[in-house]
Coordinates of C-alpha atoms in Angstrom, one line a residue:
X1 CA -27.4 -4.4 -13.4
X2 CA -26.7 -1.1 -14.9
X3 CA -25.8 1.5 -12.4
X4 CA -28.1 4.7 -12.3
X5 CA -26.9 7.9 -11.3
X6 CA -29.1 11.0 -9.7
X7 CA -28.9 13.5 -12.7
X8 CA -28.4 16.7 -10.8
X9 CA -25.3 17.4 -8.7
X10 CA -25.9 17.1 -4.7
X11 CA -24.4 20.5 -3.9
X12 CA -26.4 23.1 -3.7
X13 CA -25.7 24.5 -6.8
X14 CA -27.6 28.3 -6.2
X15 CA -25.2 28.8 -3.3
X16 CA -22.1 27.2 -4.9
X17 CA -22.5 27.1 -8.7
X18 CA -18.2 26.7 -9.0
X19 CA -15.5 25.7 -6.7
X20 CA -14.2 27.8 -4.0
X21 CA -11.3 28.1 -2.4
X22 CA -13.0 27.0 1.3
X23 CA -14.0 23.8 -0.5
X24 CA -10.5 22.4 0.0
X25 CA -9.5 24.3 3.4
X26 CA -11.2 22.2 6.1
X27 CA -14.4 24.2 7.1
X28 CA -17.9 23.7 6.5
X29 CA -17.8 23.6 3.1
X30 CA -15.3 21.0 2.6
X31 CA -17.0 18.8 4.4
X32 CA -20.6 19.6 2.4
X33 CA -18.4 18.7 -0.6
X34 CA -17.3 15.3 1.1
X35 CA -20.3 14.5 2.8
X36 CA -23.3 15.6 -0.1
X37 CA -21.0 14.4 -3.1
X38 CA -18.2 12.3 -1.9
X39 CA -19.5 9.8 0.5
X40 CA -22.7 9.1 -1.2
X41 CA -21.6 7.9 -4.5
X42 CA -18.7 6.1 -3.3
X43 CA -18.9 4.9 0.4
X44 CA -21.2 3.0 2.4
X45 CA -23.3 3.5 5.1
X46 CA -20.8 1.3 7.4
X47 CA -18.4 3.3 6.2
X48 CA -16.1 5.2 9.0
X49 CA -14.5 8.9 8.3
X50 CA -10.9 8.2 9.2
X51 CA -7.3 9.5 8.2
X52 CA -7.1 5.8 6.9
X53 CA -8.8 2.7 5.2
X54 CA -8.4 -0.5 6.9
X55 CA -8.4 -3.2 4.3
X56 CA -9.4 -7.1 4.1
X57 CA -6.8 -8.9 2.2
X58 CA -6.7 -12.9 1.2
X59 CA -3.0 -13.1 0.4
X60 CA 0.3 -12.1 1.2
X61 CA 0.7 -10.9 -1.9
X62 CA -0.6 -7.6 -3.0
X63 CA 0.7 -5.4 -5.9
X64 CA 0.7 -1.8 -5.0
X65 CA 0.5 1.0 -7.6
X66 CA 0.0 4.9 -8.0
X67 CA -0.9 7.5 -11.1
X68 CA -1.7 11.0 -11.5
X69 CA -4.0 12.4 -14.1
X70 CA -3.7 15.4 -15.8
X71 CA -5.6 15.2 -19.2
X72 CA -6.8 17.9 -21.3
X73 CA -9.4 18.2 -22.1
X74 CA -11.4 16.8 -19.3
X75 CA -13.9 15.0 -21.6
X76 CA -13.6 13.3 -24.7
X77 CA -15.0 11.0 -27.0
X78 CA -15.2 7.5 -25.5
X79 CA -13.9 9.1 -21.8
X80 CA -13.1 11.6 -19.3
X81 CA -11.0 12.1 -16.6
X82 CA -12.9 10.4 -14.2
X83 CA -13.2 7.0 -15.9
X84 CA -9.2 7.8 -17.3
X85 CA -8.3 7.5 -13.8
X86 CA -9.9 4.3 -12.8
X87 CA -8.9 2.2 -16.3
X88 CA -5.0 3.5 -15.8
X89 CA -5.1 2.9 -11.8
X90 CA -6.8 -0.9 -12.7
X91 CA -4.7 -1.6 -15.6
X92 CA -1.2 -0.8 -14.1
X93 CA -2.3 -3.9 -11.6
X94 CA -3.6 -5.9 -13.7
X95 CA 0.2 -5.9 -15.8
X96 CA 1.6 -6.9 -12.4
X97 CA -1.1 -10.0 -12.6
X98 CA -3.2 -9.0 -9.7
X99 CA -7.0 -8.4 -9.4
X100 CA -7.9 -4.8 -8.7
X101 CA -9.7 -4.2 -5.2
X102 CA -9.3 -0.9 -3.9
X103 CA -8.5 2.4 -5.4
X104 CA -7.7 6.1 -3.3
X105 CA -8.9 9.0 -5.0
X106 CA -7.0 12.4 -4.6
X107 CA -9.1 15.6 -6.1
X108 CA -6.8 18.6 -7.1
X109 CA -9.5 20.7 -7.9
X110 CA -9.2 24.5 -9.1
X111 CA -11.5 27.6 -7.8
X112 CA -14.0 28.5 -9.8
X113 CA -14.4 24.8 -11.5
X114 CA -18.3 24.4 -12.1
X115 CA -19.7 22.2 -9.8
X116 CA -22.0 20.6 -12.8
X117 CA -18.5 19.8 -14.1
X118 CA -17.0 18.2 -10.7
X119 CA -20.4 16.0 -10.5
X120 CA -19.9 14.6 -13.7
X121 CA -16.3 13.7 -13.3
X122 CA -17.3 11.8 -9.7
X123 CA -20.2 10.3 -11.6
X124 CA -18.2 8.6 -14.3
X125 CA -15.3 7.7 -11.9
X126 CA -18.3 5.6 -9.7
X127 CA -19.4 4.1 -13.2
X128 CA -15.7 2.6 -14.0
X129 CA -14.6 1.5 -10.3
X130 CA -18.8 -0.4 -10.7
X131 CA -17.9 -1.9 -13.7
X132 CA -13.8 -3.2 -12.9
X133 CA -15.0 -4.3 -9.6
X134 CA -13.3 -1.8 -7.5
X135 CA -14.0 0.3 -4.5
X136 CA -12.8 4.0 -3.6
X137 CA -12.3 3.5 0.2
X138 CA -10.1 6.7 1.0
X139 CA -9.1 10.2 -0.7
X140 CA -8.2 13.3 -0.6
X141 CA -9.4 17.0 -1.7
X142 CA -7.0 20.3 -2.0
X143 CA -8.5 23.4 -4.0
X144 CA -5.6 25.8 -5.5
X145 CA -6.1 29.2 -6.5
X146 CA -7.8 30.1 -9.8
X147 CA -5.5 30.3 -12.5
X148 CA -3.2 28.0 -10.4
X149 CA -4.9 24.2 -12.0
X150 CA -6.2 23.5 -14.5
X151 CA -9.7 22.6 -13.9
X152 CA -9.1 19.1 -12.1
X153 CA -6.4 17.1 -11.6
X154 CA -6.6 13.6 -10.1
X155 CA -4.2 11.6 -8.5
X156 CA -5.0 7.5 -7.4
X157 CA -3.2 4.7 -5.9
X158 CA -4.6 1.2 -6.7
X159 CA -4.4 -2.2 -4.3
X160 CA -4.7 -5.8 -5.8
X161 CA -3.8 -9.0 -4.7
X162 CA -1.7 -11.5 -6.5
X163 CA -4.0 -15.2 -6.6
X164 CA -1.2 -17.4 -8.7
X165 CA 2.8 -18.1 -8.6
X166 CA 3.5 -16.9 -11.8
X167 CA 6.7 -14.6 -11.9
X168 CA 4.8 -11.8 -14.3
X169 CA 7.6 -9.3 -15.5
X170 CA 9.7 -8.0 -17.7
X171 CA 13.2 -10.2 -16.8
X172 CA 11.0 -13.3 -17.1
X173 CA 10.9 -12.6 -21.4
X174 CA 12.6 -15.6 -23.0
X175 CA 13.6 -16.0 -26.4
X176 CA 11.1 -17.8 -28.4
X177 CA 8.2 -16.3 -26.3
X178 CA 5.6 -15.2 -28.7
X179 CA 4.5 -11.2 -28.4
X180 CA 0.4 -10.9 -28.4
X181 CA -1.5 -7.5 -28.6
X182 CA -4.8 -7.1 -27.6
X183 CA -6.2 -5.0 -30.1
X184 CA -6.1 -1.8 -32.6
X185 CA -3.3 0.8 -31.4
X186 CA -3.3 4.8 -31.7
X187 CA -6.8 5.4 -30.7
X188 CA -6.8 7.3 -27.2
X189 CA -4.0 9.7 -28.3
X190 CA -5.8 11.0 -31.7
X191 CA -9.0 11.1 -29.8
X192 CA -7.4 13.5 -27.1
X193 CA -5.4 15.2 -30.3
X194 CA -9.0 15.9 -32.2
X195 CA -10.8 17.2 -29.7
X196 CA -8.4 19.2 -27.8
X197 CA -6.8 20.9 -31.7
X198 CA -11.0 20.9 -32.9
X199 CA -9.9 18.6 -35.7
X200 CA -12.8 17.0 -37.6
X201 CA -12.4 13.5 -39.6
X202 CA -15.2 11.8 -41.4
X203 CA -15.7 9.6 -38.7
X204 CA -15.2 10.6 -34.4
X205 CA -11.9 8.4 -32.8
X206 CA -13.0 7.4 -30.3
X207 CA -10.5 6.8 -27.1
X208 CA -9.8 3.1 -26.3
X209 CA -9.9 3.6 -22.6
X210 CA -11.2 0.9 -20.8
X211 CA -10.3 -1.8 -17.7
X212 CA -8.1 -5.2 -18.6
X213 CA -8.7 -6.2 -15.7
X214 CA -11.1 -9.3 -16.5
X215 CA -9.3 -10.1 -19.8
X216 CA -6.1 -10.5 -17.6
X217 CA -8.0 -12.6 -15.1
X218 CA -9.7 -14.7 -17.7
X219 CA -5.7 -15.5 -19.2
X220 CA -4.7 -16.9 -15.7
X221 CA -7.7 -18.2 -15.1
X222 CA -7.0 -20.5 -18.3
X223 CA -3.3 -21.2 -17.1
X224 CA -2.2 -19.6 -19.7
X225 CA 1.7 -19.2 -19.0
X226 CA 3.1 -15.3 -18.8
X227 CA 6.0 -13.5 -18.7
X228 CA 5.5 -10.3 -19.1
X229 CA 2.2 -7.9 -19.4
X230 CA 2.7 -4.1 -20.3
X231 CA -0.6 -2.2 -20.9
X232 CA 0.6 0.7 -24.0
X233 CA 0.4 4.3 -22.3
X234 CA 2.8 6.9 -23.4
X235 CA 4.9 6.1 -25.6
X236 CA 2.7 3.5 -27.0
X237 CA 3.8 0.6 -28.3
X238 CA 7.2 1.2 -29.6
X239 CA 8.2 2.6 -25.9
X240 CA 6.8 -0.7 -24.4
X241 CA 8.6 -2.8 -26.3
X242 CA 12.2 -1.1 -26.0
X243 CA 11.5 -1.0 -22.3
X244 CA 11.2 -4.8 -22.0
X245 CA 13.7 -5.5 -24.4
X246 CA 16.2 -3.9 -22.5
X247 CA 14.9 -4.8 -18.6
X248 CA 15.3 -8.8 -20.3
X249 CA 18.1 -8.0 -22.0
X250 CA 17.2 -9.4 -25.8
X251 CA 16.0 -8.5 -28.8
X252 CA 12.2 -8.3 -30.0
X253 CA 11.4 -8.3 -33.8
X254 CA 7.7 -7.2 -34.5
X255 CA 6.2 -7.4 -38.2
X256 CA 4.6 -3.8 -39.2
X257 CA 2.1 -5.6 -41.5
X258 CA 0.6 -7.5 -38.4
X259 CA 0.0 -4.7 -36.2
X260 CA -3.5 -3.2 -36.0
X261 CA -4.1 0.7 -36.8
X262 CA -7.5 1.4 -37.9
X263 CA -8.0 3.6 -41.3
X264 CA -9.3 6.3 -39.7
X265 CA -6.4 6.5 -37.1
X266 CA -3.7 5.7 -39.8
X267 CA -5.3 8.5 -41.6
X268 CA -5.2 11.1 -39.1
X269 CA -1.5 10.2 -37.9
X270 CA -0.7 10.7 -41.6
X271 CA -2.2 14.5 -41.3
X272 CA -0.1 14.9 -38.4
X273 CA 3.1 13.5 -39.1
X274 CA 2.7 10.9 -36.1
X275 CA 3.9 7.5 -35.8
X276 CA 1.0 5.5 -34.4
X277 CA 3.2 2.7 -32.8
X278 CA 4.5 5.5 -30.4
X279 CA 1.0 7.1 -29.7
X280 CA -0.8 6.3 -26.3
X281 CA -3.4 3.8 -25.8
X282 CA -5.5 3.3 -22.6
X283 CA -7.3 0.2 -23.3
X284 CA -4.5 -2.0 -24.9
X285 CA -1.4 -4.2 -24.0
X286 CA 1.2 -6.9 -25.2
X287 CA 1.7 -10.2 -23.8
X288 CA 4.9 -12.1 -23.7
X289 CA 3.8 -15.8 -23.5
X290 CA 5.4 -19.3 -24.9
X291 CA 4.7 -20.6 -28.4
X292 CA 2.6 -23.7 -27.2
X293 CA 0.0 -21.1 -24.9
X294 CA 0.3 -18.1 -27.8
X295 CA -2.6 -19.4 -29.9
X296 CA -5.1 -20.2 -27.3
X297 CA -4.3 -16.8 -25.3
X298 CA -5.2 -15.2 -28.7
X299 CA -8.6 -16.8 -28.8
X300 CA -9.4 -15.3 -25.0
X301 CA -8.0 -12.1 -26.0
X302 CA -10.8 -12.4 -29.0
X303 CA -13.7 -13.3 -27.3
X304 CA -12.9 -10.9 -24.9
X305 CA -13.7 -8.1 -27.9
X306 CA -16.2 -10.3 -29.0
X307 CA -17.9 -9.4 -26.1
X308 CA -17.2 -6.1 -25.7
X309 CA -18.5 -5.5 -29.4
X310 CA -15.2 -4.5 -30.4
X311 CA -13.7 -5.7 -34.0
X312 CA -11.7 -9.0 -33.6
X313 CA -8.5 -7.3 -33.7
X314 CA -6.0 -9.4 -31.2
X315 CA -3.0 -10.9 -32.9
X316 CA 0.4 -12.0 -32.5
X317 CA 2.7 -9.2 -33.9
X318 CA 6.2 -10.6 -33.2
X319 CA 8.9 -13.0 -31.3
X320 CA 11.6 -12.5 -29.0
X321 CA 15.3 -13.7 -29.8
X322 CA 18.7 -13.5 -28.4
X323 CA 20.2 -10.8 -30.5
X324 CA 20.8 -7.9 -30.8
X325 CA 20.3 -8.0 -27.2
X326 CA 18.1 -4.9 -25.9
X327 CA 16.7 -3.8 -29.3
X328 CA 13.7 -4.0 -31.0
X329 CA 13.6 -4.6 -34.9
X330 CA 10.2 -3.7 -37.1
X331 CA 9.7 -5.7 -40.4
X332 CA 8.5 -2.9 -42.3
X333 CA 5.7 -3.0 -44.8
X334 CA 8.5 -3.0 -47.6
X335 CA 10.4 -5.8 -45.9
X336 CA 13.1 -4.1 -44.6
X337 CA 14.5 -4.5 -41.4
X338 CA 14.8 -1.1 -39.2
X339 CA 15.6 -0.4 -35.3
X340 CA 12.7 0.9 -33.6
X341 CA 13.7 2.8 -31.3
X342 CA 12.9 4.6 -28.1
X343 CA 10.8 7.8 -28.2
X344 CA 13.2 10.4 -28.0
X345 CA 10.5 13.7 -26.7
X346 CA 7.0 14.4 -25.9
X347 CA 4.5 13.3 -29.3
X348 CA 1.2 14.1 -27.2
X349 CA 1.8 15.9 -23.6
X350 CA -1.5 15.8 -21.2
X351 CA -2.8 12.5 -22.7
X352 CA -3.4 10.7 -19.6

């Protein structure tokens, strides 16, 4: 069932329209914030306020990760902070190959921040941890001067357990392994470009951010055999792939022609003068996998859009071989070979 979400904010807006500095110190204020906003949306009523979360785990093996968010603008097409943080939190555990359970949630928040704006950040943050199966179970608040933030800043830490023996990571890459992505590249990091420059295209980019949590779940859940998972952040794909080439030591030859840019985003990077394959993505990631499982993981990774709505845009892009050890070759559109190589600065600062 869809989740519905009281439409105006819980604080009382008439005595605290923005943020104030005694909304992080401690006081009675801070804990109207934790206790009108906080604990409604995201805890329950057996919940207990402690300085820790204790946590029910069924295995021994958990994967442990952490993120901070720092996006400008706070909202844009197909996102927002809020939801940014839970997707990046989710998907950085679902490359180890474990299922999300339980998520921290640390506010920077800076005085004089509307609370309207607050509301709606905590509101779409409850809607992504619904829909990836998470729970918030512990956080944190600190309010900095104004002038001092900018707007919010959000910091997580993500808890998932590990429910197979497969050794997912980059040294388990093997030549002959067959390189998958899971969809169209270059969206999330034009949509943050557009909105944040006021750009205008013929059509809105939308970002691709969104939890792979299930689709990663539904490849081990159809023993599908993998090596390695890497979800495309910054640095996009180029980055990921000259990251796992050299932790495996070998070389990974991609085919330009095979990977997915969509018109509109190929269009704007052209504008720009950006390279799409090194532009963030928050909904997308490669999979290193063995010839004999590449076809079938394809067909999850497509009916996985399929269901999602999403244009059947999953395909296998490229191999990994022996040599040149720690390098990654692009077949370009004009057949010629070409190094593609690490990126070197910053394309796109404050994209996630």
């Amino acid at each position: 069932m869809p989740f519905h979400f009281t439409l105006s904010c819980p604080i009382p807006i008439q005595q605290y329209p923005t943020i104030l500095l005694a909304h992080g110190g401690g006081g009675r204020l801070m804990h109207q914030l934790i206790e009108q906003m906080f604990l409604p949306i995201f805890g329950s009523p057996n919940d207990v306020q402690h300085d820790a979360a204790v946590l029910s785990l069924s295995s021994n093996r958990i994967a442990f990760t952490t993120d901070s968010y720092v996006v400008r603008p706070l909202f844009f097409p197909g996102g927002d902070i809020g939801s940014l943080a839970v997707h990046g939190t989710v998907n950085d555990l679902a490359m180890a190959g474990a299922r999300p359970l339980y998520l921290s949630l640390g506010f920077i928040l800076e005085e004089g921040l509307p609370m309207e704006t607050l509301w709606r950040v905590v509101q779409s943050i409850k809607q992504a941890a619904d829909s990836a199966n998470v729970k918030i179970v512990t956080g944190d608040t600190k309010v900095v001067d104004r002038g001092k933030g900018d707007g919010i800043f959000i910091n997580t830490a993500g808890v998932g357990i590990l429910e197979h023996n497969q050794r997912i990571n980059p040294t388990s890459v093997q030549p002959g392994d067959i390189i998958l992505l899971s969809g169209d590249v270059g969206r999330h990091g034009i949509a943050i470009m557009a909105m944040r420059e006021g750009l205008e295209f013929e059509t809105t980019i939308e970002s691709d951010s969104a939890s792979l949590a299930d689709l990663v779940g539904e490849l081990l859940s159809a023993n599908i055999e993998i090596h390695c998972l890497r979800d495309l952040t910054r640095g996009g794909l180029a980055s990921a792939l000259n990251e796992i080439a050299s932790a495996a030591n070998v070389a990974i030859n991609i085919d330009e022609q095979k990977i997915p840019v969509r018109e509109d985003v190929r269009g704007a990077c052209e504008l720009l003068g950006l390279d799409p394959l090194y532009i963030a993505n928050e909904g997308r990631f490669i999979a290193f996998v063995p010839s004999f499982d590449a076809e079938r993981a394809r067909g999850i990774m497509e009916a996985d859009q399929e269901k999602r709505g999403d244009a059947k845009t999953a395909c296998a892009i490229g191999e990994v071989r022996e040599q040149p050890a720690k390098s990654v070759i692009l077949n370009s559109k004009i057949g010629v070979d070409r190094l593609l190589e690490m990126l070197s600065g910053e394309q796109l600062p404050r994209i996630c």
